[in-house]
Amino acid sequence: MSILPDSLTYMQRVQDAARLGYPWYVAGELSLEKWPSLEIKLTELYDCNLPKSSRSKRRSRGEAVTLLYAVAGPADQSPRMVRWLMAVSDGKGRVHAREKLLRFDAAQDRCSFIGRYELVHDGVGWSWRMNRKRVEALRERIHEIASAPPDRRQIRRDAAGEYDAEIEALMDELYHAPGFRLMRRQVGKLVAFAKGEWRRLRPESGPQIRPRTFLPYVTRRPNSVKSSHGAGGDALEA
């Protein structure tokens, strides 16, 4: 298949594979220049991305079926890299014998990682969230901004009044996170933490954190239409 239009679509396809009964996967990263050769090789070996009807027939006969997904890094990356994942169903097939497959394992709580994000099963279903290191870094940054002494606060003014440039930039970043279910929950908790730190460490008379609307859910994304995020999905980079 062609490369997916952005990282958000790639994340959604990987999530789909985990929830639709493709419990195994192998993944990697290589240069954009080398990707076409690997794509051809994997497709010839394992019949990746067959039509849905063909996949259903093979699975009903107890045969393993594969799905292959890939996304390119930012256009300004040098060399530009491609992140790929091949999801594999249970069943007979040489893919299980030839490849060192990992498992989407709900019992292990997490399995697939993309930079600062991880795909996890929380007992309800599969969803993406920020990993622990990323959450801790954001909490530390929020505290640093809130506790900054007056001479180090970056206070700006616009038509709406005074604002703290650092906390507003961080809030913008949070509200541009991929809106998967567990990610939305994390953002909500981080915003609540920021408001609590602001009440605790900043004067009521000073600039307050400006209200946002909400982080939208990730809607269903097609494989072949480019989104406004761009081909690399820069916001998803580590």
PDB file of C-alpha atoms in Angstrom:
ATOM      1  CA  MET A   1       0.000   0.000   0.000  1.00  0.00           C
ATOM      2  CA  SER A   2       1.072   3.597  -0.331  1.00  0.00           C
ATOM      3  CA  ILE A   3       2.365   5.462   2.662  1.00  0.00           C
ATOM      4  CA  LEU A   4      -0.373   6.767   4.942  1.00  0.00           C
ATOM      5  CA  PRO A   5      -0.947  10.533   4.826  1.00  0.00           C
ATOM      6  CA  ASP A   6       0.080  11.320   8.421  1.00  0.00           C
ATOM      7  CA  SER A   7       1.030   9.843  11.776  1.00  0.00           C
ATOM      8  CA  LEU A   8      -2.446  10.259  13.211  1.00  0.00           C
ATOM      9  CA  THR A   9      -3.848   7.972  10.519  1.00  0.00           C
ATOM     10  CA  TYR A  10      -1.019   5.521  11.143  1.00  0.00           C
ATOM     11  CA  MET A  11      -1.814   5.432  14.853  1.00  0.00           C
ATOM     12  CA  GLN A  12      -5.484   4.796  14.095  1.00  0.00           C
ATOM     13  CA  ARG A  13      -4.663   1.910  11.729  1.00  0.00           C
ATOM     14  CA  VAL A  14      -2.381   0.294  14.334  1.00  0.00           C
ATOM     15  CA  GLN A  15      -5.142   0.675  16.914  1.00  0.00           C
ATOM     16  CA  ASP A  16      -7.579  -0.927  14.441  1.00  0.00           C
ATOM     17  CA  ALA A  17      -5.295  -3.911  13.958  1.00  0.00           C
ATOM     18  CA  ALA A  18      -5.042  -4.508  17.706  1.00  0.00           C
ATOM     19  CA  ARG A  19      -8.803  -4.396  18.249  1.00  0.00           C
ATOM     20  CA  LEU A  20      -9.808  -6.341  15.124  1.00  0.00           C
ATOM     21  CA  GLY A  21      -8.002  -9.570  15.894  1.00  0.00           C
ATOM     22  CA  TYR A  22      -4.468  -9.090  14.594  1.00  0.00           C
ATOM     23  CA  PRO A  23      -2.633  -9.917  17.839  1.00  0.00           C
ATOM     24  CA  TRP A  24       0.875 -10.065  16.371  1.00  0.00           C
ATOM     25  CA  TYR A  25       3.092  -7.480  14.778  1.00  0.00           C
ATOM     26  CA  VAL A  26       6.584  -6.636  13.607  1.00  0.00           C
ATOM     27  CA  ALA A  27       7.681  -3.043  13.177  1.00  0.00           C
ATOM     28  CA  GLY A  28      10.668  -1.011  12.153  1.00  0.00           C
ATOM     29  CA  GLU A  29      12.039   2.186  10.670  1.00  0.00           C
ATOM     30  CA  LEU A  30      14.150   2.818   7.592  1.00  0.00           C
ATOM     31  CA  SER A  31      14.867   5.547   5.071  1.00  0.00           C
ATOM     32  CA  LEU A  32      12.194   6.651   2.622  1.00  0.00           C
ATOM     33  CA  GLU A  33      14.534   5.646  -0.207  1.00  0.00           C
ATOM     34  CA  LYS A  34      14.660   2.039   0.996  1.00  0.00           C
ATOM     35  CA  TRP A  35      10.979   1.690   1.870  1.00  0.00           C
ATOM     36  CA  PRO A  36       9.625   0.693  -1.608  1.00  0.00           C
ATOM     37  CA  SER A  37      11.915  -2.346  -1.745  1.00  0.00           C
ATOM     38  CA  LEU A  38      10.868  -3.526   1.709  1.00  0.00           C
ATOM     39  CA  GLU A  39       7.199  -2.937   0.922  1.00  0.00           C
ATOM     40  CA  ILE A  40       7.466  -5.080  -2.232  1.00  0.00           C
ATOM     41  CA  LYS A  41       9.350  -7.799  -0.380  1.00  0.00           C
ATOM     42  CA  LEU A  42       6.856  -8.042   2.489  1.00  0.00           C
ATOM     43  CA  THR A  43       3.870  -7.926   0.149  1.00  0.00           C
ATOM     44  CA  GLU A  44       5.255 -10.687  -2.055  1.00  0.00           C
ATOM     45  CA  LEU A  45       6.138 -12.878   0.916  1.00  0.00           C
ATOM     46  CA  TYR A  46       2.988 -12.416   2.989  1.00  0.00           C
ATOM     47  CA  ASP A  47       0.235 -11.053   0.696  1.00  0.00           C
ATOM     48  CA  CYS A  48      -0.141  -7.894   2.768  1.00  0.00           C
ATOM     49  CA  ASN A  49      -3.332  -5.848   2.543  1.00  0.00           C
ATOM     50  CA  LEU A  50      -5.532  -8.242   0.627  1.00  0.00           C
ATOM     51  CA  PRO A  51      -9.140  -7.135   0.049  1.00  0.00           C
ATOM     52  CA  LYS A  52     -11.359  -7.595   3.069  1.00  0.00           C
ATOM     53  CA  SER A  53     -13.274 -10.492   1.468  1.00  0.00           C
ATOM     54  CA  SER A  54     -10.037 -12.363   0.728  1.00  0.00           C
ATOM     55  CA  ARG A  55      -8.772 -11.814   4.256  1.00  0.00           C
ATOM     56  CA  SER A  56     -12.007 -13.171   5.699  1.00  0.00           C
ATOM     57  CA  LYS A  57     -11.840 -16.304   3.547  1.00  0.00           C
ATOM     58  CA  ARG A  58      -8.241 -17.009   4.488  1.00  0.00           C
ATOM     59  CA  ARG A  59      -8.892 -16.493   8.171  1.00  0.00           C
ATOM     60  CA  SER A  60     -11.896 -18.810   8.028  1.00  0.00           C
ATOM     61  CA  ARG A  61      -9.569 -21.489   6.597  1.00  0.00           C
ATOM     62  CA  GLY A  62      -7.182 -20.994   9.516  1.00  0.00           C
ATOM     63  CA  GLU A  63      -4.566 -19.081   7.526  1.00  0.00           C
ATOM     64  CA  ALA A  64      -2.598 -16.111   8.835  1.00  0.00           C
ATOM     65  CA  VAL A  65      -3.373 -12.730   7.272  1.00  0.00           C
ATOM     66  CA  THR A  66      -1.234  -9.580   7.315  1.00  0.00           C
ATOM     67  CA  LEU A  67      -1.809  -5.828   7.183  1.00  0.00           C
ATOM     68  CA  LEU A  68       1.058  -3.451   6.364  1.00  0.00           C
ATOM     69  CA  TYR A  69       1.063   0.208   7.392  1.00  0.00           C
ATOM     70  CA  ALA A  70       3.684   2.925   7.007  1.00  0.00           C
ATOM     71  CA  VAL A  71       4.097   6.653   7.531  1.00  0.00           C
ATOM     72  CA  ALA A  72       6.874   9.032   6.505  1.00  0.00           C
ATOM     73  CA  GLY A  73       8.600  11.432   8.854  1.00  0.00           C
ATOM     74  CA  PRO A  74       8.622  15.229   8.415  1.00  0.00           C
ATOM     75  CA  ALA A  75       9.611  16.541   4.999  1.00  0.00           C
ATOM     76  CA  ASP A  76      12.550  18.439   6.499  1.00  0.00           C
ATOM     77  CA  GLN A  77      13.965  15.301   8.126  1.00  0.00           C
ATOM     78  CA  SER A  78      17.319  14.200   6.691  1.00  0.00           C
ATOM     79  CA  PRO A  79      17.363  11.431   5.826  1.00  0.00           C
ATOM     80  CA  ARG A  80      13.590  11.203   5.744  1.00  0.00           C
ATOM     81  CA  MET A  81      12.513   8.064   7.566  1.00  0.00           C
ATOM     82  CA  VAL A  82       9.547   5.729   7.282  1.00  0.00           C
ATOM     83  CA  ARG A  83       7.995   4.064  10.317  1.00  0.00           C
ATOM     84  CA  TRP A  84       6.173   0.830   9.459  1.00  0.00           C
ATOM     85  CA  LEU A  85       4.232  -1.953  11.139  1.00  0.00           C
ATOM     86  CA  MET A  86       2.967  -5.278   9.807  1.00  0.00           C
ATOM     87  CA  ALA A  87       0.057  -6.696  11.835  1.00  0.00           C
ATOM     88  CA  VAL A  88      -0.518 -10.457  11.694  1.00  0.00           C
ATOM     89  CA  SER A  89      -3.508 -12.616  12.601  1.00  0.00           C
ATOM     90  CA  ASP A  90      -3.349 -16.048  14.200  1.00  0.00           C
ATOM     91  CA  GLY A  91      -3.251 -18.989  11.805  1.00  0.00           C
ATOM     92  CA  LYS A  92      -1.014 -21.067   9.590  1.00  0.00           C
ATOM     93  CA  GLY A  93       1.530 -19.249   7.483  1.00  0.00           C
ATOM     94  CA  ARG A  94       5.223 -18.701   6.964  1.00  0.00           C
ATOM     95  CA  VAL A  95       5.037 -15.224   8.499  1.00  0.00           C
ATOM     96  CA  HIS A  96       4.881 -16.842  11.951  1.00  0.00           C
ATOM     97  CA  ALA A  97       7.916 -18.974  11.172  1.00  0.00           C
ATOM     98  CA  ARG A  98      10.043 -16.312   9.492  1.00  0.00           C
ATOM     99  CA  GLU A  99       9.384 -13.166  11.503  1.00  0.00           C
ATOM    100  CA  LYS A 100      10.156 -12.419  15.150  1.00  0.00           C
ATOM    101  CA  LEU A 101       6.670 -11.263  16.000  1.00  0.00           C
ATOM    102  CA  LEU A 102       5.696  -9.227  19.038  1.00  0.00           C
ATOM    103  CA  ARG A 103       2.218  -9.362  20.537  1.00  0.00           C
ATOM    104  CA  PHE A 104      -0.549  -6.838  21.134  1.00  0.00           C
ATOM    105  CA  ASP A 105      -1.102  -8.226  24.603  1.00  0.00           C
ATOM    106  CA  ALA A 106      -3.883  -6.740  26.724  1.00  0.00           C
ATOM    107  CA  ALA A 107      -2.532  -8.589  29.755  1.00  0.00           C
ATOM    108  CA  GLN A 108       0.744  -6.682  29.428  1.00  0.00           C
ATOM    109  CA  ASP A 109      -1.167  -3.366  29.445  1.00  0.00           C
ATOM    110  CA  ARG A 110       0.918  -1.858  26.656  1.00  0.00           C
ATOM    111  CA  CYS A 111       2.684  -2.940  23.510  1.00  0.00           C
ATOM    112  CA  SER A 112       3.397  -0.545  20.675  1.00  0.00           C
ATOM    113  CA  PHE A 113       5.317   2.710  21.006  1.00  0.00           C
ATOM    114  CA  ILE A 114       5.526   5.727  18.735  1.00  0.00           C
ATOM    115  CA  GLY A 115       7.914   8.312  20.110  1.00  0.00           C
ATOM    116  CA  ARG A 116       6.270   9.737  23.227  1.00  0.00           C
ATOM    117  CA  TYR A 117       3.079   7.683  22.770  1.00  0.00           C
ATOM    118  CA  GLU A 118       2.088   4.116  23.625  1.00  0.00           C
ATOM    119  CA  LEU A 119      -0.836   1.908  22.614  1.00  0.00           C
ATOM    120  CA  VAL A 120      -2.454   0.369  25.680  1.00  0.00           C
ATOM    121  CA  HIS A 121      -5.461  -1.708  26.684  1.00  0.00           C
ATOM    122  CA  ASP A 122      -7.140  -0.316  29.800  1.00  0.00           C
ATOM    123  CA  GLY A 123      -9.694  -3.091  30.243  1.00  0.00           C
ATOM    124  CA  VAL A 124     -12.191  -1.265  28.033  1.00  0.00           C
ATOM    125  CA  GLY A 125     -10.349  -1.234  24.725  1.00  0.00           C
ATOM    126  CA  TRP A 126      -7.194  -0.239  22.897  1.00  0.00           C
ATOM    127  CA  SER A 127      -6.231   3.423  22.858  1.00  0.00           C
ATOM    128  CA  TRP A 128      -3.177   5.657  22.584  1.00  0.00           C
ATOM    129  CA  ARG A 129      -1.795   7.725  25.438  1.00  0.00           C
ATOM    130  CA  MET A 130       1.345   9.665  26.319  1.00  0.00           C
ATOM    131  CA  ASN A 131       3.950   7.510  28.010  1.00  0.00           C
ATOM    132  CA  ARG A 132       4.859   8.063  31.658  1.00  0.00           C
ATOM    133  CA  LYS A 133       8.070   9.912  30.875  1.00  0.00           C
ATOM    134  CA  ARG A 134       6.194  12.424  28.732  1.00  0.00           C
ATOM    135  CA  VAL A 135       3.498  13.014  31.357  1.00  0.00           C
ATOM    136  CA  GLU A 136       6.079  13.533  34.092  1.00  0.00           C
ATOM    137  CA  ALA A 137       8.002  15.981  31.899  1.00  0.00           C
ATOM    138  CA  LEU A 138       4.844  17.991  31.264  1.00  0.00           C
ATOM    139  CA  ARG A 139       3.964  18.098  34.962  1.00  0.00           C
ATOM    140  CA  GLU A 140       7.477  19.311  35.785  1.00  0.00           C
ATOM    141  CA  ARG A 141       7.255  21.979  33.099  1.00  0.00           C
ATOM    142  CA  ILE A 142       3.878  23.162  34.384  1.00  0.00           C
ATOM    143  CA  HIS A 143       5.277  23.485  37.906  1.00  0.00           C
ATOM    144  CA  GLU A 144       8.363  25.352  36.662  1.00  0.00           C
ATOM    145  CA  ILE A 145       6.232  27.890  34.813  1.00  0.00           C
ATOM    146  CA  ALA A 146       3.778  28.376  37.667  1.00  0.00           C
ATOM    147  CA  SER A 147       6.559  28.787  40.260  1.00  0.00           C
ATOM    148  CA  ALA A 148       8.726  31.142  38.206  1.00  0.00           C
ATOM    149  CA  PRO A 149       9.623  34.331  40.123  1.00  0.00           C
ATOM    150  CA  PRO A 150       8.110  37.593  38.837  1.00  0.00           C
ATOM    151  CA  ASP A 151      11.271  38.686  37.025  1.00  0.00           C
ATOM    152  CA  ARG A 152      11.308  35.467  34.978  1.00  0.00           C
ATOM    153  CA  ARG A 153       7.652  35.380  33.979  1.00  0.00           C
ATOM    154  CA  GLN A 154       7.002  36.007  30.297  1.00  0.00           C
ATOM    155  CA  ILE A 155       3.991  38.299  30.570  1.00  0.00           C
ATOM    156  CA  ARG A 156       2.587  39.547  27.262  1.00  0.00           C
ATOM    157  CA  ARG A 157      -0.447  41.580  26.282  1.00  0.00           C
ATOM    158  CA  ASP A 158      -2.886  41.310  23.405  1.00  0.00           C
ATOM    159  CA  ALA A 159      -6.418  42.477  22.677  1.00  0.00           C
ATOM    160  CA  ALA A 160      -7.785  40.164  25.385  1.00  0.00           C
ATOM    161  CA  GLY A 161      -5.408  41.482  28.052  1.00  0.00           C
ATOM    162  CA  GLU A 162      -2.313  40.165  29.785  1.00  0.00           C
ATOM    163  CA  TYR A 163      -1.256  36.508  29.561  1.00  0.00           C
ATOM    164  CA  ASP A 164       1.664  34.289  30.488  1.00  0.00           C
ATOM    165  CA  ALA A 165       3.263  33.290  27.183  1.00  0.00           C
ATOM    166  CA  GLU A 166       4.881  30.104  28.524  1.00  0.00           C
ATOM    167  CA  ILE A 167       1.788  28.522  30.039  1.00  0.00           C
ATOM    168  CA  GLU A 168      -0.344  29.470  27.031  1.00  0.00           C
ATOM    169  CA  ALA A 169       2.166  27.817  24.677  1.00  0.00           C
ATOM    170  CA  LEU A 170       2.082  24.671  26.796  1.00  0.00           C
ATOM    171  CA  MET A 171      -1.742  24.677  26.847  1.00  0.00           C
ATOM    172  CA  ASP A 172      -1.751  25.034  23.062  1.00  0.00           C
ATOM    173  CA  GLU A 173       0.499  21.995  22.849  1.00  0.00           C
ATOM    174  CA  LEU A 174      -1.802  19.943  25.081  1.00  0.00           C
ATOM    175  CA  TYR A 175      -4.891  20.885  23.100  1.00  0.00           C
ATOM    176  CA  HIS A 176      -3.192  19.834  19.854  1.00  0.00           C
ATOM    177  CA  ALA A 177      -2.475  16.314  21.133  1.00  0.00           C
ATOM    178  CA  PRO A 178      -4.056  13.423  19.181  1.00  0.00           C
ATOM    179  CA  GLY A 179      -7.559  13.126  20.628  1.00  0.00           C
ATOM    180  CA  PHE A 180      -7.642   9.407  21.378  1.00  0.00           C
ATOM    181  CA  ARG A 181      -9.759   8.403  24.375  1.00  0.00           C
ATOM    182  CA  LEU A 182      -6.940   7.884  26.877  1.00  0.00           C
ATOM    183  CA  MET A 183      -5.010  10.882  25.548  1.00  0.00           C
ATOM    184  CA  ARG A 184      -8.015  13.121  26.194  1.00  0.00           C
ATOM    185  CA  ARG A 185      -8.176  11.822  29.757  1.00  0.00           C
ATOM    186  CA  GLN A 186      -4.490  12.627  30.300  1.00  0.00           C
ATOM    187  CA  VAL A 187      -4.852  16.123  28.876  1.00  0.00           C
ATOM    188  CA  GLY A 188      -7.797  16.785  31.163  1.00  0.00           C
ATOM    189  CA  LYS A 189      -5.760  15.772  34.209  1.00  0.00           C
ATOM    190  CA  LEU A 190      -2.772  17.874  33.123  1.00  0.00           C
ATOM    191  CA  VAL A 191      -4.945  20.936  32.572  1.00  0.00           C
ATOM    192  CA  ALA A 192      -6.516  20.440  36.015  1.00  0.00           C
ATOM    193  CA  PHE A 193      -3.021  20.135  37.506  1.00  0.00           C
ATOM    194  CA  ALA A 194      -1.948  23.358  35.765  1.00  0.00           C
ATOM    195  CA  LYS A 195      -4.943  25.264  37.093  1.00  0.00           C
ATOM    196  CA  GLY A 196      -4.272  23.942  40.584  1.00  0.00           C
ATOM    197  CA  GLU A 197      -0.615  24.996  40.442  1.00  0.00           C
ATOM    198  CA  TRP A 198      -1.676  28.402  39.143  1.00  0.00           C
ATOM    199  CA  ARG A 199      -4.071  28.942  42.051  1.00  0.00           C
ATOM    200  CA  ARG A 200      -1.422  27.789  44.508  1.00  0.00           C
ATOM    201  CA  LEU A 201       1.573  29.702  43.151  1.00  0.00           C
ATOM    202  CA  ARG A 202       0.303  32.707  41.212  1.00  0.00           C
ATOM    203  CA  PRO A 203      -1.587  35.777  42.501  1.00  0.00           C
ATOM    204  CA  GLU A 204      -5.275  36.050  41.669  1.00  0.00           C
ATOM    205  CA  SER A 205      -4.628  39.586  40.435  1.00  0.00           C
ATOM    206  CA  GLY A 206      -2.190  38.376  37.778  1.00  0.00           C
ATOM    207  CA  PRO A 207      -2.788  36.765  34.360  1.00  0.00           C
ATOM    208  CA  GLN A 208      -4.768  33.532  34.593  1.00  0.00           C
ATOM    209  CA  ILE A 209      -4.680  30.486  32.312  1.00  0.00           C
ATOM    210  CA  ARG A 210      -6.979  31.211  29.418  1.00  0.00           C
ATOM    211  CA  PRO A 211      -9.891  28.801  28.918  1.00  0.00           C
ATOM    212  CA  ARG A 212      -9.916  26.434  25.937  1.00  0.00           C
ATOM    213  CA  THR A 213     -12.887  24.635  24.439  1.00  0.00           C
ATOM    214  CA  PHE A 214     -12.000  20.928  24.363  1.00  0.00           C
ATOM    215  CA  LEU A 215      -9.674  18.443  22.714  1.00  0.00           C
ATOM    216  CA  PRO A 216     -11.676  16.886  19.856  1.00  0.00           C
ATOM    217  CA  TYR A 217     -11.908  13.160  19.383  1.00  0.00           C
ATOM    218  CA  VAL A 218      -9.991  11.544  16.544  1.00  0.00           C
ATOM    219  CA  THR A 219     -12.555  10.969  13.805  1.00  0.00           C
ATOM    220  CA  ARG A 220     -12.392   8.165  11.268  1.00  0.00           C
ATOM    221  CA  ARG A 221      -9.500   8.854   8.916  1.00  0.00           C
ATOM    222  CA  PRO A 222      -9.125   7.487   5.362  1.00  0.00           C
ATOM    223  CA  ASN A 223      -5.894   5.892   4.223  1.00  0.00           C
ATOM    224  CA  SER A 224      -5.386   7.980   1.120  1.00  0.00           C
ATOM    225  CA  VAL A 225      -6.431  11.573   1.820  1.00  0.00           C
ATOM    226  CA  LYS A 226      -3.866  14.009   3.122  1.00  0.00           C
ATOM    227  CA  SER A 227      -4.872  15.851   6.269  1.00  0.00           C
ATOM    228  CA  SER A 228      -3.980  19.313   7.469  1.00  0.00           C
ATOM    229  CA  HIS A 229      -1.370  17.767   9.796  1.00  0.00           C
ATOM    230  CA  GLY A 230       0.938  17.130   6.816  1.00  0.00           C
ATOM    231  CA  ALA A 231       2.686  13.992   5.646  1.00  0.00           C
ATOM    232  CA  GLY A 232       4.945  13.620   8.631  1.00  0.00           C
ATOM    233  CA  GLY A 233       2.599  14.255  11.511  1.00  0.00           C
ATOM    234  CA  ASP A 234       5.239  16.448  13.167  1.00  0.00           C
ATOM    235  CA  ALA A 235       3.326  16.722  16.433  1.00  0.00           C
ATOM    236  CA  LEU A 236       3.812  13.001  16.965  1.00  0.00           C
ATOM    237  CA  GLU A 237       7.577  13.015  16.774  1.00  0.00           C
ATOM    238  CA  ALA A 238       9.608  12.103  19.840  1.00  0.00           C
TER     239      ALA A 238
END
